[in-house]
Tab-separated table of C-alpha atoms and ligand atoms in Angstrom:
chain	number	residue	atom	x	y	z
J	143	UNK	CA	-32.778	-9.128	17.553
J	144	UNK	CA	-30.211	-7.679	15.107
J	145	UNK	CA	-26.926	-8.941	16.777
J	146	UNK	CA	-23.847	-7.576	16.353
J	147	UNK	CA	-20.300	-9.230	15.195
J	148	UNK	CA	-18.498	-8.396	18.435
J	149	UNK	CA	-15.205	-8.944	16.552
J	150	UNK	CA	-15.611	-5.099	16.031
J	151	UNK	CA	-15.525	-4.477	19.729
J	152	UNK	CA	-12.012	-5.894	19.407
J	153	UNK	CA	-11.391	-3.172	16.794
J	154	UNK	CA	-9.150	-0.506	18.249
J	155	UNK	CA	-10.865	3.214	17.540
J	156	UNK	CA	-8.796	4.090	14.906
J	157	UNK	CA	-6.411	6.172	17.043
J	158	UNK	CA	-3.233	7.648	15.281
J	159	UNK	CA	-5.551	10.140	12.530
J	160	UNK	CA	-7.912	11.178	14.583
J	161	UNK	CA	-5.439	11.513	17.694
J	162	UNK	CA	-3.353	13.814	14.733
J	163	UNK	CA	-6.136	15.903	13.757
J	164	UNK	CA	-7.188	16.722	17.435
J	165	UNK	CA	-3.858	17.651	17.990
J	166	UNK	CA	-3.514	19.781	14.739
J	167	UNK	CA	-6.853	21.322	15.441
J	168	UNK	CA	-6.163	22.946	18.890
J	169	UNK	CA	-2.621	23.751	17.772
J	170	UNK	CA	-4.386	26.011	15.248
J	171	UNK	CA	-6.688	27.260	17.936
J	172	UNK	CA	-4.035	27.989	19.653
J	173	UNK	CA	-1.708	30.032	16.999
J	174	UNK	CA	-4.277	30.887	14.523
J	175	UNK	CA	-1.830	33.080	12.384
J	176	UNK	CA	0.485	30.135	11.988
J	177	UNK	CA	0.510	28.266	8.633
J	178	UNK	CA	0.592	24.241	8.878
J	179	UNK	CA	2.456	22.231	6.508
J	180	UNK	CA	1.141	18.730	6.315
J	181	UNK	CA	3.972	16.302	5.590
J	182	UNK	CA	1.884	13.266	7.454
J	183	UNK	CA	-0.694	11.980	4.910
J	184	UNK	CA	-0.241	9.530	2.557
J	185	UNK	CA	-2.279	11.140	-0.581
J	186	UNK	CA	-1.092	12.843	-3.455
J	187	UNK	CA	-1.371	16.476	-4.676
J	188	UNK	CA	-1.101	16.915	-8.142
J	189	UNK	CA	-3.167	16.531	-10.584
J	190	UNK	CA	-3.362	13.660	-12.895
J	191	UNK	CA	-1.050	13.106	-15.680
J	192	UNK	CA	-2.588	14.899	-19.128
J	193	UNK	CA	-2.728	11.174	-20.588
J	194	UNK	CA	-4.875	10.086	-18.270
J	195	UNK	CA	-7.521	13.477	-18.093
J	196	UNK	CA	-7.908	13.348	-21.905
J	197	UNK	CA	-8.536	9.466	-21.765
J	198	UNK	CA	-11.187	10.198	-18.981
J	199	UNK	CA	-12.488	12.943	-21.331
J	200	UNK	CA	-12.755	10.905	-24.218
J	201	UNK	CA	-14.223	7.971	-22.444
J	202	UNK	CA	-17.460	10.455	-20.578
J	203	UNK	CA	-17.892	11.790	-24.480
J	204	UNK	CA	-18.472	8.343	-25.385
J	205	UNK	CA	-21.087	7.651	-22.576
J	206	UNK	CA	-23.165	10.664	-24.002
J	207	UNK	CA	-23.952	8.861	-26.751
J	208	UNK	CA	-26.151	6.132	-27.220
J	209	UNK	CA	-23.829	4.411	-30.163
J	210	UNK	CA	-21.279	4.979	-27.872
J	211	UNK	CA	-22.364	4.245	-24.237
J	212	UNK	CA	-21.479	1.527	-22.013
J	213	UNK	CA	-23.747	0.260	-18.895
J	214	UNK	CA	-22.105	-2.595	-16.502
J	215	UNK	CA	-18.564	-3.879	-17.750
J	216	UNK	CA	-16.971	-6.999	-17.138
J	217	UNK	CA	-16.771	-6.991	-13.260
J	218	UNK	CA	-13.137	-8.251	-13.590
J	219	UNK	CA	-12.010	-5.371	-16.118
J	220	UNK	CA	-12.090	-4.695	-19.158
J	221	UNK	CA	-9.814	-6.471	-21.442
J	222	UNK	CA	-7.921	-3.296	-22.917
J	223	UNK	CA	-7.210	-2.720	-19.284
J	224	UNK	CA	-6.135	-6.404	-18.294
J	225	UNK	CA	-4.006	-6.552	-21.092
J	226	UNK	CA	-2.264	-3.541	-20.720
J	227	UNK	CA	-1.220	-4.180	-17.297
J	228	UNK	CA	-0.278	-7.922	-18.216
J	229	UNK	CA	1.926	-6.627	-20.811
J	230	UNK	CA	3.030	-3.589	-19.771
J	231	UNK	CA	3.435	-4.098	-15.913
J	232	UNK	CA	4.445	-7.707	-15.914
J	233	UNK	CA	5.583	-9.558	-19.550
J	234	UNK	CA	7.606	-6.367	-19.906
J	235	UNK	CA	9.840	-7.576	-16.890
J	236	UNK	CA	9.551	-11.169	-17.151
J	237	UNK	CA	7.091	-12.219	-15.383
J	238	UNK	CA	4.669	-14.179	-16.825
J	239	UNK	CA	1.135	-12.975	-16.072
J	240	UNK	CA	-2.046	-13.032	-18.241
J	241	UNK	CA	-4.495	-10.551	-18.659
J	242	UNK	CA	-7.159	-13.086	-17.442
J	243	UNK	CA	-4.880	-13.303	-13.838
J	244	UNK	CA	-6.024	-9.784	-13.366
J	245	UNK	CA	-8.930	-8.686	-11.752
J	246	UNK	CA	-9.499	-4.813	-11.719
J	247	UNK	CA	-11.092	-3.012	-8.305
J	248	UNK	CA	-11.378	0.023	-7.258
J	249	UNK	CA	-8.458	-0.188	-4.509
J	250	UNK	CA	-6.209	-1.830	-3.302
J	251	UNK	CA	-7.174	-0.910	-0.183
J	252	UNK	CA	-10.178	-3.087	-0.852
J	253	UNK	CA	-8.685	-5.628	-2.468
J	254	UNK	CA	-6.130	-6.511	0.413
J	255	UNK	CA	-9.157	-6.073	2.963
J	256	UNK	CA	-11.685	-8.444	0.678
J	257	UNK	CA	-9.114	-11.089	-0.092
J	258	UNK	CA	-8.719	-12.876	3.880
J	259	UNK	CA	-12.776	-13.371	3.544
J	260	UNK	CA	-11.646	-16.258	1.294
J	261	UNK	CA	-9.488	-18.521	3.838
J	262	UNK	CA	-10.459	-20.371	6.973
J	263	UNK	CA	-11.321	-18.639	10.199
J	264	UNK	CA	-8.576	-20.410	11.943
J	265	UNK	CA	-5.415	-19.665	9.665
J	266	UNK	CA	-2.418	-17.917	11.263
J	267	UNK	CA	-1.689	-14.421	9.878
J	268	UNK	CA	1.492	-13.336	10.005
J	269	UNK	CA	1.662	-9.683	10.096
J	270	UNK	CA	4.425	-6.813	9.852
J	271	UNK	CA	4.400	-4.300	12.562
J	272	UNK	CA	4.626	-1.492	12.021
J	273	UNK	CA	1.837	-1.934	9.201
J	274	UNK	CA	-0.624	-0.646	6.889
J	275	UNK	CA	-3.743	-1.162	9.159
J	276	UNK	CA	-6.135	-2.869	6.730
J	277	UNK	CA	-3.867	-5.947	6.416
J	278	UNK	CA	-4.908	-6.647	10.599
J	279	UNK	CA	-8.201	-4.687	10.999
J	280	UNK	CA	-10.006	-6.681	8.274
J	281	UNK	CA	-8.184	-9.712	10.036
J	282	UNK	CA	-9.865	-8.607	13.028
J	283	UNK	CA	-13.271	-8.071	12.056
J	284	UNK	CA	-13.228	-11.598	10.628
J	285	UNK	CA	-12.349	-12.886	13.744
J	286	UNK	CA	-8.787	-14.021	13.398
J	287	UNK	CA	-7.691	-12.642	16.301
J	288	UNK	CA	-8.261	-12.752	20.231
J	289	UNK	CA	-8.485	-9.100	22.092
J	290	UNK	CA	-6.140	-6.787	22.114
J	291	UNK	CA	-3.814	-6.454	24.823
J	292	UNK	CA	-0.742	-4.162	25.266
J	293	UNK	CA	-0.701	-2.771	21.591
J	294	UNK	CA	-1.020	-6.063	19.897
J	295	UNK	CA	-3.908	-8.532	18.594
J	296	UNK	CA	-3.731	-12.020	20.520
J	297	UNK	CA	-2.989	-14.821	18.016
J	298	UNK	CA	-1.442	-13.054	15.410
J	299	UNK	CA	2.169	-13.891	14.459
J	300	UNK	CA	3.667	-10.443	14.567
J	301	UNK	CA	6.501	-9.652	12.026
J	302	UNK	CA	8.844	-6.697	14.015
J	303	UNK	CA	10.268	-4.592	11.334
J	304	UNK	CA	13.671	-2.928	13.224
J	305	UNK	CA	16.529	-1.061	12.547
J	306	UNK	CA	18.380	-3.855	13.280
J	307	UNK	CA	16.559	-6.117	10.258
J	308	UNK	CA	16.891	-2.724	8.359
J	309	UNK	CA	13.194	-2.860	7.926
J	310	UNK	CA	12.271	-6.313	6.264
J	311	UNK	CA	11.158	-8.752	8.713
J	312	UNK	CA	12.803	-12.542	9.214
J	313	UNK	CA	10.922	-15.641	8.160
J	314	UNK	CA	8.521	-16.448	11.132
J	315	UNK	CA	9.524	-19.485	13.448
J	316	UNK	CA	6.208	-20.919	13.603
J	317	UNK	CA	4.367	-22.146	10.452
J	318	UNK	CA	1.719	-18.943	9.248
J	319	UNK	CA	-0.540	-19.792	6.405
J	320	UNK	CA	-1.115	-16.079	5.355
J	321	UNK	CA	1.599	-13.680	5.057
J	322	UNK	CA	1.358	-9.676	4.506
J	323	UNK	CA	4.348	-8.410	2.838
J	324	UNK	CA	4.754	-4.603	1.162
J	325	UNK	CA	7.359	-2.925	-0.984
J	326	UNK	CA	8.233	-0.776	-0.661
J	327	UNK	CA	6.734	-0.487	2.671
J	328	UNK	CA	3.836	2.186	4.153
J	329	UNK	CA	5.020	3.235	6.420
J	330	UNK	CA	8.901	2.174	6.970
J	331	UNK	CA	9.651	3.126	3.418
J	332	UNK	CA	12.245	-0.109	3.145
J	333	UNK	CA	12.425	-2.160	-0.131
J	334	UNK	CA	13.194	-5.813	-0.546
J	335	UNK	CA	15.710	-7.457	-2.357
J	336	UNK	CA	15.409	-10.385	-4.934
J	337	UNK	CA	17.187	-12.655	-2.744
J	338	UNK	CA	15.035	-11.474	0.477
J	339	UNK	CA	12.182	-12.043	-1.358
J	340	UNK	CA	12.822	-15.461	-2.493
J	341	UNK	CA	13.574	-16.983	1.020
J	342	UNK	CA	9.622	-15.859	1.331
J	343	UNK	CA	8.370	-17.516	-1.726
J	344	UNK	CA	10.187	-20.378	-0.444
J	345	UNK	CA	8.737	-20.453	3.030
J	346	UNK	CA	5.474	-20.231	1.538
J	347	UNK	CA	5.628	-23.167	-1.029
J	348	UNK	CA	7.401	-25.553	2.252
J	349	UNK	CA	4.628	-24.520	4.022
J	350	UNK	CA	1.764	-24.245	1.610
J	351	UNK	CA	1.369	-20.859	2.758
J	352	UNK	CA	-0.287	-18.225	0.698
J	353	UNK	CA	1.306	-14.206	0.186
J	354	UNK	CA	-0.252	-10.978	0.033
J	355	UNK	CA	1.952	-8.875	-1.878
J	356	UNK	CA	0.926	-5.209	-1.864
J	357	UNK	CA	2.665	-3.485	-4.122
J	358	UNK	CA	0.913	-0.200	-3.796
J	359	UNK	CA	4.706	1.706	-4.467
J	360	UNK	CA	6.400	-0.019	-7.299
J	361	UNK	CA	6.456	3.162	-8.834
J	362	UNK	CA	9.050	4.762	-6.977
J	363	UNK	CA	11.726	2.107	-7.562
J	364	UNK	CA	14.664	3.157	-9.335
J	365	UNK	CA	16.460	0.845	-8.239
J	366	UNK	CA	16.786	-1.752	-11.531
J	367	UNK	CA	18.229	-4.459	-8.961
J	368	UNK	CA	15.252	-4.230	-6.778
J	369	UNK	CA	12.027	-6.705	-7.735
J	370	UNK	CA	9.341	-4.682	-8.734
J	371	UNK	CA	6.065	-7.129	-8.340
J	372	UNK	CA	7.105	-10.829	-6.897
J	373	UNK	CA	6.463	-12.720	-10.011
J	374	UNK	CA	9.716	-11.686	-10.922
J	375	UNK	CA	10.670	-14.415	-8.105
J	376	UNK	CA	10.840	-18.025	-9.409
J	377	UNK	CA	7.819	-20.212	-8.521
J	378	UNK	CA	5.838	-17.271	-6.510
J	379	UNK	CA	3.054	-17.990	-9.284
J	380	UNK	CA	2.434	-20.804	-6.990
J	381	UNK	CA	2.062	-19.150	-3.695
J	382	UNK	CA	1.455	-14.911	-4.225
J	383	UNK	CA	-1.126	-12.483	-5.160
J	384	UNK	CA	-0.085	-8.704	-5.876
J	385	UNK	CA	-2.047	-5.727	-5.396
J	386	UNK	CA	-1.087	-2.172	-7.007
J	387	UNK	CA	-2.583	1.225	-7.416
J	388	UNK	CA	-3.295	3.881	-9.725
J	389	UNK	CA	-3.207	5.952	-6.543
J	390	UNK	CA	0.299	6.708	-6.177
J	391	UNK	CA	1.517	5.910	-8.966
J	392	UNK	CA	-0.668	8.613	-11.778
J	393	UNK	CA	-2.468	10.399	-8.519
J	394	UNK	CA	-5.416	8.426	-9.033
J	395	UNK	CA	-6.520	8.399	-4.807
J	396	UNK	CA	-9.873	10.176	-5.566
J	397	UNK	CA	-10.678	8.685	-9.003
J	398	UNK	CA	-10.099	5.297	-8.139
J	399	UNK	CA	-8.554	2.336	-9.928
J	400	UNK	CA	-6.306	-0.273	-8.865
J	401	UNK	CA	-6.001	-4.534	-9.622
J	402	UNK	CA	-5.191	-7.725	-7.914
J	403	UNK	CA	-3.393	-10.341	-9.843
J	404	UNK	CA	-3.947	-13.834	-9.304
J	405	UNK	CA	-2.235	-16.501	-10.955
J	406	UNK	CA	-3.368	-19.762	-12.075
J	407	UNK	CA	-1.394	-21.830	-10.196
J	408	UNK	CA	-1.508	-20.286	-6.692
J	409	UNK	CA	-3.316	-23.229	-4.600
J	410	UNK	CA	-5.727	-22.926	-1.516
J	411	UNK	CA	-6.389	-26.102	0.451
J	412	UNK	CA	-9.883	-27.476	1.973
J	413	UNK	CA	-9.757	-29.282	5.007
J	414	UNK	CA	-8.664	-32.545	3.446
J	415	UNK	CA	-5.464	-31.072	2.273
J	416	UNK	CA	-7.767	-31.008	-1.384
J	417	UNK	CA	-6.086	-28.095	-3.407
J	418	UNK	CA	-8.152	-25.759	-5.065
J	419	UNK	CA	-7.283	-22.827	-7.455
J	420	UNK	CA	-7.443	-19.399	-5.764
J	421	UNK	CA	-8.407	-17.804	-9.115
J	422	UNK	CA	-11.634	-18.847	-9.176
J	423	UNK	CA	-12.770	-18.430	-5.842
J	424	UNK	CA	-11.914	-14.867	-6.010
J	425	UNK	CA	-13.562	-14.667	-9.636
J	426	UNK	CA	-16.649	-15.350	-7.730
J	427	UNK	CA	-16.311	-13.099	-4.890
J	428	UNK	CA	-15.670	-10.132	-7.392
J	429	UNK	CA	-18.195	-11.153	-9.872
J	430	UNK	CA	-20.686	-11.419	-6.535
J	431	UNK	CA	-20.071	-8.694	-4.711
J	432	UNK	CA	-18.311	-5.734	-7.039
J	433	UNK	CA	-19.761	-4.315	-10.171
J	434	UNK	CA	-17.039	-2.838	-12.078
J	435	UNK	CA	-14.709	0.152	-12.005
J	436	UNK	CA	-16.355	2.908	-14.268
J	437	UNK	CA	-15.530	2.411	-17.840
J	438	UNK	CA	-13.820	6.281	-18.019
J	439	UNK	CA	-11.866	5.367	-14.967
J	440	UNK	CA	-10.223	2.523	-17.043
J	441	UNK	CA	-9.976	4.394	-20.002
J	442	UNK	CA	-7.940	6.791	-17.899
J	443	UNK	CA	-5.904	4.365	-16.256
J	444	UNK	CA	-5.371	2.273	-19.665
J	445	UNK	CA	-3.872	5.595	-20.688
J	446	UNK	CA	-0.853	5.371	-18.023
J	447	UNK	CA	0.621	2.882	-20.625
J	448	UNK	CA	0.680	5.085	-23.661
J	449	UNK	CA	3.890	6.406	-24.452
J	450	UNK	CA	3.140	9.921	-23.403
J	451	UNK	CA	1.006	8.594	-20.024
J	452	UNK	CA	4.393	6.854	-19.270
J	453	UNK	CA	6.440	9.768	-19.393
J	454	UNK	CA	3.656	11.361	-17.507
J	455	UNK	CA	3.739	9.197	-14.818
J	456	UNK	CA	7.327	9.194	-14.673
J	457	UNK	CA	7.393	12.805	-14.325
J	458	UNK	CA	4.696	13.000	-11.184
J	459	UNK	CA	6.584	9.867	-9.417
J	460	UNK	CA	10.378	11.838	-10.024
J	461	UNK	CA	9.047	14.586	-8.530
J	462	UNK	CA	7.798	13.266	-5.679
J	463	UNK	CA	10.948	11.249	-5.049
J	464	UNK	CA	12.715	14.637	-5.444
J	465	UNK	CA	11.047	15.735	-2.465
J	466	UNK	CA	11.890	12.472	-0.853
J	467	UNK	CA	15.243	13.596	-1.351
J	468	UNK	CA	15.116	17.028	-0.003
J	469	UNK	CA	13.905	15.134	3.212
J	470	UNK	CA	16.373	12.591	3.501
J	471	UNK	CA	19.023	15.152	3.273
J	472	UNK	CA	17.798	17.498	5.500
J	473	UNK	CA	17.178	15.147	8.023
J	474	UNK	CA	20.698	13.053	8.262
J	475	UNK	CA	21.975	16.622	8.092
J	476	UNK	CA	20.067	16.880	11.277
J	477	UNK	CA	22.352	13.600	12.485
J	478	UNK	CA	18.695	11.562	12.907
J	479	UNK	CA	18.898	7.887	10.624
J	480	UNK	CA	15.904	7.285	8.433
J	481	UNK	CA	15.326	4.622	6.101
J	482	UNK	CA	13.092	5.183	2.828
J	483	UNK	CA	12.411	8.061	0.382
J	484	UNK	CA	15.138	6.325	-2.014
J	485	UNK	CA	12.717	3.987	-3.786
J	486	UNK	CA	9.473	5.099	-1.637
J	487	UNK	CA	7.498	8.341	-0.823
J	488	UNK	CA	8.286	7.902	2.757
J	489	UNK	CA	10.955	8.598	4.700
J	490	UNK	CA	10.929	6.552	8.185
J	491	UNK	CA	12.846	8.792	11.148
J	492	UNK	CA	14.389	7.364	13.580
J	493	UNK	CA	13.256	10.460	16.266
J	494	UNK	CA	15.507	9.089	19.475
J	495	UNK	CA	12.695	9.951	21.208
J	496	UNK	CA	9.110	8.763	22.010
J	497	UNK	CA	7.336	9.276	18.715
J	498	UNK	CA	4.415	11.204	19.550
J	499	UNK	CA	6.938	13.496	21.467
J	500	UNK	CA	8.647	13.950	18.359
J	501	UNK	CA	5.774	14.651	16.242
J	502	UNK	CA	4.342	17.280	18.557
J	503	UNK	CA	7.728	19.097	19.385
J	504	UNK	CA	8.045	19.370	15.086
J	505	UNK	CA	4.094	20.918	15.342
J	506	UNK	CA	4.389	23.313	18.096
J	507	UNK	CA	7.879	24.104	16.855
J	508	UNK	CA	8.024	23.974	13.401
J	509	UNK	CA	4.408	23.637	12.059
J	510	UNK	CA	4.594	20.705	10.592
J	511	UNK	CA	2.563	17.647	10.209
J	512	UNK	CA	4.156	14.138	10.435
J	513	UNK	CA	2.579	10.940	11.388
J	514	UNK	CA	3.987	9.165	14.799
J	515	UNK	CA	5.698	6.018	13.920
J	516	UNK	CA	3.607	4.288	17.201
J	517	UNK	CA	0.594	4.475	15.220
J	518	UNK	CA	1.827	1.784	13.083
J	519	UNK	CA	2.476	-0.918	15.272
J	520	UNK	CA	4.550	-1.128	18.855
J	521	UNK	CA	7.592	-1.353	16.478
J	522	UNK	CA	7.070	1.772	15.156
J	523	UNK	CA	7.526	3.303	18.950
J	524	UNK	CA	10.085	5.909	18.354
J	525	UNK	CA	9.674	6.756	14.495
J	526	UNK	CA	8.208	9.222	12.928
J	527	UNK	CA	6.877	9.053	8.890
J	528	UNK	CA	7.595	11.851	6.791
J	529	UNK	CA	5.377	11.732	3.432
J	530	UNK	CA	6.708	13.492	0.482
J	531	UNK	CA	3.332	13.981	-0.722
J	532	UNK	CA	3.092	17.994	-1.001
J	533	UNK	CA	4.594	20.512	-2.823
J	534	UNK	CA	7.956	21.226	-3.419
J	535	UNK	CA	8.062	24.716	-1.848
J	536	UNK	CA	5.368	23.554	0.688
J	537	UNK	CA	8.472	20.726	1.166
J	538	UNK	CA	11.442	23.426	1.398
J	539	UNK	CA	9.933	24.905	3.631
J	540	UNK	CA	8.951	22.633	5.886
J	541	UNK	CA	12.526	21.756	6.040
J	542	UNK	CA	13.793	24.938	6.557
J	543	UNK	CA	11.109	25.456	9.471
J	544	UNK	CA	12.365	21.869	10.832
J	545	UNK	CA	16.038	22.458	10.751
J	546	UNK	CA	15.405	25.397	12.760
J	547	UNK	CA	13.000	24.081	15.372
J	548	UNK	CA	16.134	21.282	16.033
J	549	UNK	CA	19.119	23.171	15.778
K	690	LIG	C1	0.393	-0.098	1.424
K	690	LIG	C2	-0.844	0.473	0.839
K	690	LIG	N1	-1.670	-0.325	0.164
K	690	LIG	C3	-2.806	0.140	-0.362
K	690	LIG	C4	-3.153	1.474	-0.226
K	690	LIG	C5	-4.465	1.952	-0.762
K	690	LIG	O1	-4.492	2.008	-2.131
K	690	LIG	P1	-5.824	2.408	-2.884
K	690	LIG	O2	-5.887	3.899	-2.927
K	690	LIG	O3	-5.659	1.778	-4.231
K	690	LIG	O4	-6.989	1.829	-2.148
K	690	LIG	C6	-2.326	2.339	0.457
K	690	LIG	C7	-2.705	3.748	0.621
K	690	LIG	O5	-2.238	4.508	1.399
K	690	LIG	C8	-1.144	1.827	1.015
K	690	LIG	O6	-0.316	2.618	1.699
């Protein structure tokens, strides 16, 4: 008898999309003459910088021919790839990664499900809420967790995110062995200072503790004060891994690229307190189980680091941060806090108000599509995330329709 892992009857259905499209779907029903501007989804609209498209071109040229062509590639990347991001995305700010730390996937969505496969059943996760559900559903699935009871997963050290912490959690009480952090943060929008981040690094060497740095949004800091990947932090070579995308960043959500670095020197422990290097472990989990991102796919990403690519990706990442402007200002004009949309595509709303209330009053009222803040985690009760994902007149006026549902 084929028998099931019952950790997924733990699962939670996955609740806050689906309950949003319902919603959306009998709204429109409802008022079919009304137009719906969707400012809740987290994926891009534009197209992909010209760097990248004529890269991509190039590269598919090159497979239709057999002097050219290329079958598998190095599961981990290939090395024009590695290098570039070593260089470009790390030596280039001090921090001292080498191409052979990165491993290139196809997400970072993957990578920060895959990674907990590698540690002990019985670790304690510690885990922001409100979050980026992969981080606690994978947890989940492997069995980390008891059942779920009264929006939150038995066993897991919960890290609230408040207005009060302005959005970056305090160092647990208890000792955790595996810590999710992200900045700037789906879906609060908050970014973490230099000194913040240290305290974690620091926690996690004391406590031989490992961190999952997803660093999906670097892009959109413009703040130069603010750390940009945590190996700008002294010693987190010992105790971090960092994940990042091509998916916000150059609009890469449907063509797929992203990496995981993993330094040398960052330690997991078997049950006699042996240390181990993480490096390889995960070297043999990609090698095992992934094949390689497509070789025009890395071409194209590659090409995010040419001069022109860079000004490229600049350009797409302004103007969605333009848009994150236009929110922020038209909601504090509205008297409603938010946090975000400064150095992040998101702008967190504080909605006084139960968040799905808020979210449907702005649909029925205004048309528009945000995500409830509840969906996120039990700290995210009475939030509401604004994306600034879209156009910018599909933006203005959304804006203009909001300001008049609330005035
Ligand atoms: C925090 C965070 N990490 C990772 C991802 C997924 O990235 P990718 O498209 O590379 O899988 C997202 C996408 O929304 C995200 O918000």
């Amino acid at each position: 008898m084929i028998r099931l892992n019952e950790n997924y009857l733990k699962l939670q259905s996955s609740y806050l999309f689906s309950e949003i499209s319902k919603r959306v779907a009998l709204f429109q029903k409802e008022n079919p003459g009304k137009e719906i501007i969707r400012l809740g989804i987290g994926d891009v609209t534009r197209a992909l910088p010209k760097a990248c498209i004529e890269a991509f071109h190039k590269a598919t040229d090159e497979m239709a021919d057999d002097a050219t062509f290329r079958g598998y590639g190095p599961e981990q990347g290939y090395d024009f790839l590695r290098e570039a991001i070593a260089r470009e995305d790390f030596q280039a700010r001090g921090a001292e990664i080498n191409a052979d730390e990165v491993f290139v996937s196809d997400g970072a969505k993957c990578d920060t499900g895959n990674i907990q496969e590698l540690f002990a059943g019985d670790i304690r996760i510690a885990i922001p809420d409100p979050v980026y559900p992969v981080y606690i559903d994978t947890n989940v699935m492997a069995g980390r967790t008891g059942n779920y009871n009264d929006g939150r997963y038995e066993g897991v050290v919960y890290l609230d995110c408040t207005r009060e912490n302005h959005f970056v959690p305090e160092l647990p009480k208890e000792t955790v062995d595996l810590i999710y952090l992200c900045f700037p943060n789906n879906p609060t929008g908050a970014t973490i200072t230099k000194t913040e981040l240290e305290k974690w690094v620091d926690y996690a060497k004391k406590n031989k503790s490992l961190i999952i740095y997803d660093a999906a949004y670097e892009e959109f800091i413009r703040d130069e004060e603010l750390p940009r990947s945590i190996f700008e932090i002294k010693d987190a070579r010992e105790v971090a891994i960092e994940s990042r995308s091509y998916s916000k960043t150059a609009g890469f959500t449907g063509t797929r690229c992203a990496y995981t670095v993993i330094p040398k020197e960052c330690m997991v422990y078997d049950a006699s307190c042996g240390k181990h290097p993480l490096h390889g472990f995960w070297n043999r989990r990609h090698t095992t189980k992934f094949n390689g991102v497509s070789y025009p796919v890395q071409r194209a990403a590659e090409a995010t680091y040419s001069e022109e690519g860079k000004k490229q990706v600049k350009e797409l990442s302004n103007y969605y941060l333009e848009n994150a402007k236009l929110i922020r200002q038209a909601v504090t004009g509205l008297c409603l806090a938010c946090t975000g949309g400064e150095n992040s595509p998101y702008i967190w709303v504080d909605s006084l108000r139960d968040s799905w209330e808020f979210f449907s009053m702005l649909l029925t009222e205004a048309g528009v599509v945000t995500t409830p803040g509840a969906g996120f985690g039990r700290c995210g009760q009475g939030f509401i995330r604004i994306s600034a994902f879209n156009s910018r007149a599909n933006v203005e006026k959304a804006l203009a329709r909001i300001k008049e549902a609330l005035k």
